[in-house]
Every structure is written in C-alpha cells, then in structure tokens.
Amino acid sequence: MRTLNLGILAHVDAGKTTLTERLLFVAGVIDQLGSVDDGNTQTDSLPLERQRGITIKSAVVSFEVNGVVINLIDTPGHPDFIAEVERVLTVLDGAVLVVSAVEGVQAQTRVLMRTLQRLGVPSLIFINKIDRSGAQEGPILQGISDRLTPGIIAMGSPYGLGTHDPGFTPYDPADPGFTSRLTSQLADRDDALLAAYVGDEKVPYDQVRHALVTQLRAAQVHPVYFGSAVTGAGVEALIEGITEFLPTVEGDAEGPVAGSVFKVERGPSGEKIAYVRVFSGTVRIRDRLRFGDNAEGKVTAIHLFDHGKAVHQGTVTAGHIAKLTGLVDIQIGDAIGTPRTTAGHYFAPPSLETVVVPSNPADKGALHSALTQLAEQDPLINLRQDDVRQEIYLSLYGEVQKEVIQATLASEYAIDVTFRETTAICVERPAGTGTALEVLGKGENPYVATVGLRVEPAPAGAGIEFRPDVTIDGIPIHAFKDVEAFRRTVETAVRNALRQGIHGWQVTDCIVTMTKSGFVSATSAKDFRLLTPLVLMDALSRAGTIVCEPIHRLHLDVPADTVGQMLAALARLRALPETPVIRGSECTIEGVIPAGRVHLLQEQLSGLTRGEGVLESALDHYEPVSGTAPSRPHTGVHPLNRTEYLRQMKRGV
Ligand SMILES: Nc1nc2c(ncn2[C@@H]2O[C@H](COP(=O)(O)OP(=O)(O)OP(=O)(O)O)[C@@H](O)[C@H]2O)c(=O)[nH]1
Ligand SMILES: [Mg+2]
C-alpha cells in the first residue's frame, strides 16, 4: 500500500489540530471527535497543550483512506515553536497549508509557504473556518494570490459561508468551464498545454490533470479547497485531493540505511524514543545504527503508526516513519546512516535570550542537567553557561516559549525557576581591518608554530569566510594527513574562536585570511590549534568590532481609533513604523523594532487596544547598536585573556 507522510502547517490557531481530529474521525480511527477547546484531541496530548489550547510539539497520527496510509504530522503554529516545524519539513512527502477564511493570509502563513516552495514540498491549501461569520470566498482567494502565491487553483466552490451548515462543491472534471480555467492557469508553465490552449483545441482533462500534478509536485501550483474542520464541510474533498494529487516517495528498501530524526521523546521509564523518517534501506530490531556526530546505538524496539496507535514491528523500510527505541545518544535533528541532506536551518535563528534562575539556589546542578536533557529532545532549547558567574543562558524565540519551559521544568523535574529580563542576542562585525603575527621562537610566542592572520569586514549577511593564503612550504605536512587537514584545523580554530568576539557575541560578516604559516620538525597540529585563537583575537582587537542588535519586522493590526496611542508607544520603544493603513475601523501598522523591545510592546498592546490588537514579528536584519554596546560575559577560557588561556591550555583544558 502507498504511504504518504503529510504535514499540516499553518499560522497559530488556523485549525490544524481540529482538522487533524476531523481527518481521523472521517477515516474511522476515532468514533468521537475531540476538540481543542475541551482539551481532548488526539494530537494535542501534552497537559500543557490541553491547558493552553495550543500545539507545542509536533505529533504523528496515522490513518488509511482511499488505499493510502497517511502518516500525518500536526505541527505547532506559534512562531515561538518554529524550530519544531523546521525538523518536520525535511521528512514530508507533501503538506496541507491551512488558512483561516476569516483572518486570511497571516505572517506565519507566508514564512511557511516560502519555505515549502524553497524545499519543493508539494502542498495543498485548505481554507478553514468557512462556518465563521466574516468568511468570504473571493477576497480570501484574492488575498492568497496577492500575498501568498499567485500559483493557486480553486478546486471547487464553497456555499453557506458564515452559517452552521456550510459546504463545498468540487468542480466537475467533465465541466468544460473548469477544464478551460485550469488550462489557462497551467499553460504558462507547460508548452504543450499552451500550444493546445492558444490553438483553441479542447484539451482533454487527462492532459490538464497531468500538468496540474507535475506543477504541484514541483511546488509551483497549489490546489485550494474550502471547508470547516469543526462542521466537517469540505473535508471529504480535501481527502480526495490529498490521496489523488500528493506524491508518495517509497525509496529503496534494499539501499543503505538513511533516515532523519525529527522528534525525540522519553518513554514511561525515561528511555529515549526517536521519531525517524526512513529515506532508504531497512532497519531491523537489534541493528546497530550510526547517527549524528559519529554516535552508534542498537535498536531495541520499532513501532510503526497504524490507525491512531503505535504498533510493535520487527522492521521499518524506506518511505515510512517509525519510533525507534534503544538509541541512547540520539538527538533531534540527527541523520541516521547516510544523510540524505544535511538538516539545514530554514528559518531565522532565535534573536533573544534570558538567564534561567532556580528559585532554590541548591537546584542549580539539577537545573543544568534538566535543561541539557530537554535540549536533546527539543530543537528550541539552546543552552550556554557562563563560567564566571555560573549562570545558565537560554536562547529564545519569544515569551510563550519561556513560559512553556518554566512549566515543563516545574511539572517534569519539580524545579521552580524564574527568568531575568529577555535581552537581544547581538552579533559583532569587524569595524576595520586588523592583522597579527606570532613568529616561532620570537618574542613571547608560547607555541612551536608561526601564524599570521588578517581580519576584515565582509558585507552584511555574508557570514564568515576563511582564506588559507599560505604556500605549501609553510605547512607542516608531517603533522597533518594532508594540506586539506591543515586547512580544516586552522579554519575550525578560527570559527570556534569567532563564537565570542571582543564583547562576547558571535563575530560574523568577516573575511579571515591566513597570511603566514611556519613550522619546525617538533611542530604538532596542537601548536596550530592553540596559537590560532591567540593571533586571531589580537587581529580582531586591532580591527575593533561593532556590536549589532537584531531588528524585527513587525505587523500590527489594531482598532483605527487607537492608532495615535499606538504610534506614541512605538516611538517610546524605538520602533520605526511606516505610514499606518486604515481600512474602516481597522488599521495595520508595519515597521521595524529592536528585537529586545518586542516583548515590551506585547505587554502594552492589550491595554492600548482594548485587547483587540494583534502583533506579529520576525527577525529581519542586524543593525549597529546606538550608544553603549552591550557585552556578555565570555564562557570558557577566552584567548583575549592571554595569561589565563596559556595556563589552562598547559593544563590541557
Ligand atoms: N468556527 C470554527 N472554529 C474552528 C475551526 N477550526 C478550528 N477552529 C477553532 O479555532 C481554534 C484553534 O484551533 P486549533 O485546531 O487549535 O488550531 P491550530 O492551528 O492547531 O493551533 P496551533 O496548533 O496552536 O497553532 C479552536 O478554538 C478551534 O475550535 C472551524 O472550522 N470553524
Ligand atoms: Mg494545533
């Protein structure tokens, strides 16, 4: 039987979990519909999800319709949990992007569609909530075409919008009007179809359908369905579309094992369970698998998803999703066997951080191990400990994520924590060019090597570029496998050292050139590894750095009569709004705001707008900080502190 790994994606609250519940009901997996508002759906199963009515973790459920086994992944829509969605994207054969018929295209809808198209994930669009008052057909389609993607194809027409009993009539393939509309929409990207269309021939539906499937699978067009997850309207037609149009990719069951871990959870006795999409090969119980950074483990149990349950199996083959037990060191994002693609980052990194403080100082050690354990299973948790003050820094997407971490620590680890104020994660860019040189046997060079480096600025967004501009006679081949190994060692030392610049922030947008290299027969690889950071920090100090803060793009929907107060508040928060766009009693304000101020705006929003304002924001770019540059304490021994660095390196730390 065909298997389809299907993601349900959308902006927060569009109805993904409700739609998932409805699909399980229609497929006969559950005989009673749960609801998000009652906290009893299949996929929002965590206590915190049920309590808050939002999805926090992605969840897998399986059902069978029209002869296709569908492994459905319900994902969170809140932007604070975007990293959770990122992991899921790499394991999908197809997706349904849900859009609310009332709210229309929202900030996260755009982010998701851009990413689906970039990754080439074939996606259908489901316009949900047509039972709600304010739901409209034409304006929503227009909005999607203008603001999301022009490549949309309505597969039918809704009726009874805004009533308790709406419906959806799919267009009939035998209807010449539909075929002709479809042809004109698809002909742009299909020469044969264009010729037939221009030649005024009557194009057979099969040919049009073929073009539709081809363009859908290239993520160029997106069939659109209307319905309501709550009433069930349009859901049958959506299922038809899913099973008819979305591709299933089986992969080679005989090939080498390759898979991707998109979720990690702990079983009843604390054992790790990895959710894996197998792209190639067959995994059996007791197989030893290699994964991540050279780790290895033995599979002790395999569960496949079947009719809403996880069922014990002896093997899992290419094309399927399974839960693997026994891989002790596995982490979310790991590739298993030969990776298909390296798991990339498709969304902006977190731009905020906070310090986590245990309410009881004696819990410090327990807190650190709890957070480390959570970080292995949660792509959102990124830890850093400052050695001097022993404080635990946590990077963040936003305030809701912070509350979730606090609640998880309390319920699962019985640790109460508070947070310091949320601050922005800055970066450092070189202010100019700086060079430094340590010559073997000269001055105070503590190592048996010569290293010269130059640091200079690169354009914003360029990242770090390393240029090994040295001749072969400066490279101690006796200490390395080959020239490439030498280059890798120096480049790794450079990149590691740049994680913390003069002010403690990641250094970026720079070119580092190795200008000189020298050795004697006693030189080892370690001499280059340890000397490079010292020289680099000298060069960077001479270049000087500019601390830049993250700036978010914001989108505010507020009542028109509150615009004046809103603009005044934005000015106080150093935001730069563009001209507000007023439509009747509603107003939209776009603009930019320092990331560190977003939570303050969020706090004031409700009071300023009688609880009606909606704020969305996402990282846009970095900008030099005006005034005193914020710095953050270095972690570990930093080469800027030369005496301490040499002392610790001698001790082999
Ligand atoms: N009237 C109406 N309400 C709906 C419909 N679908 C979902 N809702 C409601 O919208 C709210 C959000 O629904 P969810 O299913 O939790 O939305 P979600 O997309 O899963 O939300 P997150 O996972 O938190 O991003 C709930 O109150 C649902 O009852 C619909 O078709 N009609
Ligand atoms: Mg949900």
Coordinates of N, CA, C and O in Angstrom, one line a residue, residues 27 74 83 88 199 226 247 278 282 307 327 363 382 415 510 570 580 588 611 616 625-627 644-645:
A27 N -11.7 9.1 8.8 CA -11.1 7.8 8.4 C -11.5 6.7 9.3 O -11.0 5.5 9.1
D74 N 1.0 16.7 12.8 CA 0.3 18.0 13.2 C 1.4 18.9 13.8 O 2.1 18.4 14.7
A83 N 11.1 26.2 15.4 CA 12.2 25.2 15.2 C 11.6 23.8 15.2 O 12.2 22.9 14.6
V88 N 10.4 19.0 11.0 CA 9.4 18.2 10.3 C 9.5 18.3 8.8 O 9.3 17.4 8.1
G199 N -4.2 27.3 -29.6 CA -4.8 26.8 -30.8 C -6.3 26.5 -30.6 O -6.9 26.0 -31.5
F226 N -12.0 24.5 0.2 CA -12.6 25.3 1.3 C -13.3 24.3 2.2 O -13.7 23.3 1.8
P247 N 2.3 13.2 -3.9 CA 3.1 12.0 -4.3 C 3.5 11.2 -3.0 O 3.6 11.7 -1.9
V278 N 12.5 7.1 7.4 CA 13.5 6.3 6.7 C 13.4 6.7 5.2 O 12.3 6.5 4.6
T282 N 16.4 -0.6 5.1 CA 15.5 -1.3 6.1 C 16.2 -1.3 7.4 O 17.4 -1.7 7.5
H307 N -3.5 3.3 12.4 CA -4.8 3.6 12.9 C -4.8 4.3 14.2 O -5.4 3.9 15.2
L327 N 18.3 3.9 21.0 CA 19.5 4.7 20.6 C 19.7 5.8 21.6 O 19.2 6.9 21.6
D363 N 19.2 24.1 43.6 CA 18.7 23.3 42.4 C 19.6 23.6 41.2 O 19.3 23.1 40.1
N382 N 18.5 26.0 23.5 CA 19.9 26.2 23.2 C 20.5 26.8 24.5 O 20.1 27.9 24.9
I415 N 11.4 21.5 39.4 CA 12.3 22.7 39.6 C 11.6 24.0 39.3 O 11.1 24.1 38.2
C510 N 32.7 38.6 8.1 CA 34.1 39.0 8.1 C 34.9 37.9 7.2 O 34.4 36.8 7.0
L570 N 5.0 53.1 20.1 CA 6.1 52.6 19.2 C 7.3 53.5 19.3 O 8.4 53.0 19.3
P580 N 0.6 54.2 8.7 CA -0.5 53.2 9.0 C -1.5 53.1 7.8 O -1.7 54.1 7.2
T588 N -3.7 48.8 10.0 CA -2.5 47.9 10.0 C -1.3 48.8 10.0 O -1.2 49.8 9.3
G611 N -7.6 45.2 24.1 CA -7.5 43.7 24.0 C -7.7 43.2 22.5 O -7.7 42.0 22.3
E616 N 2.5 40.6 15.3 CA 3.4 39.6 14.7 C 4.7 40.2 14.5 O 4.8 41.3 14.0
V625 N 24.3 48.9 17.3 CA 23.6 49.4 18.5 C 24.0 50.9 18.6 O 25.1 51.2 18.5
S626 N 23.0 51.7 18.9 CA 23.4 53.1 19.2 C 23.7 53.3 20.7 O 23.1 52.6 21.5
G627 N 24.6 54.1 21.0 CA 25.0 54.2 22.4 C 26.0 53.2 22.9 O 26.7 52.6 22.0
E644 N 45.6 33.6 31.4 CA 44.7 32.5 31.8 C 44.6 31.4 30.7 O 44.6 30.2 31.0
Y645 N 44.5 31.9 29.5 CA 44.4 31.0 28.3 C 45.6 30.0 28.3 O 45.5 28.8 28.2

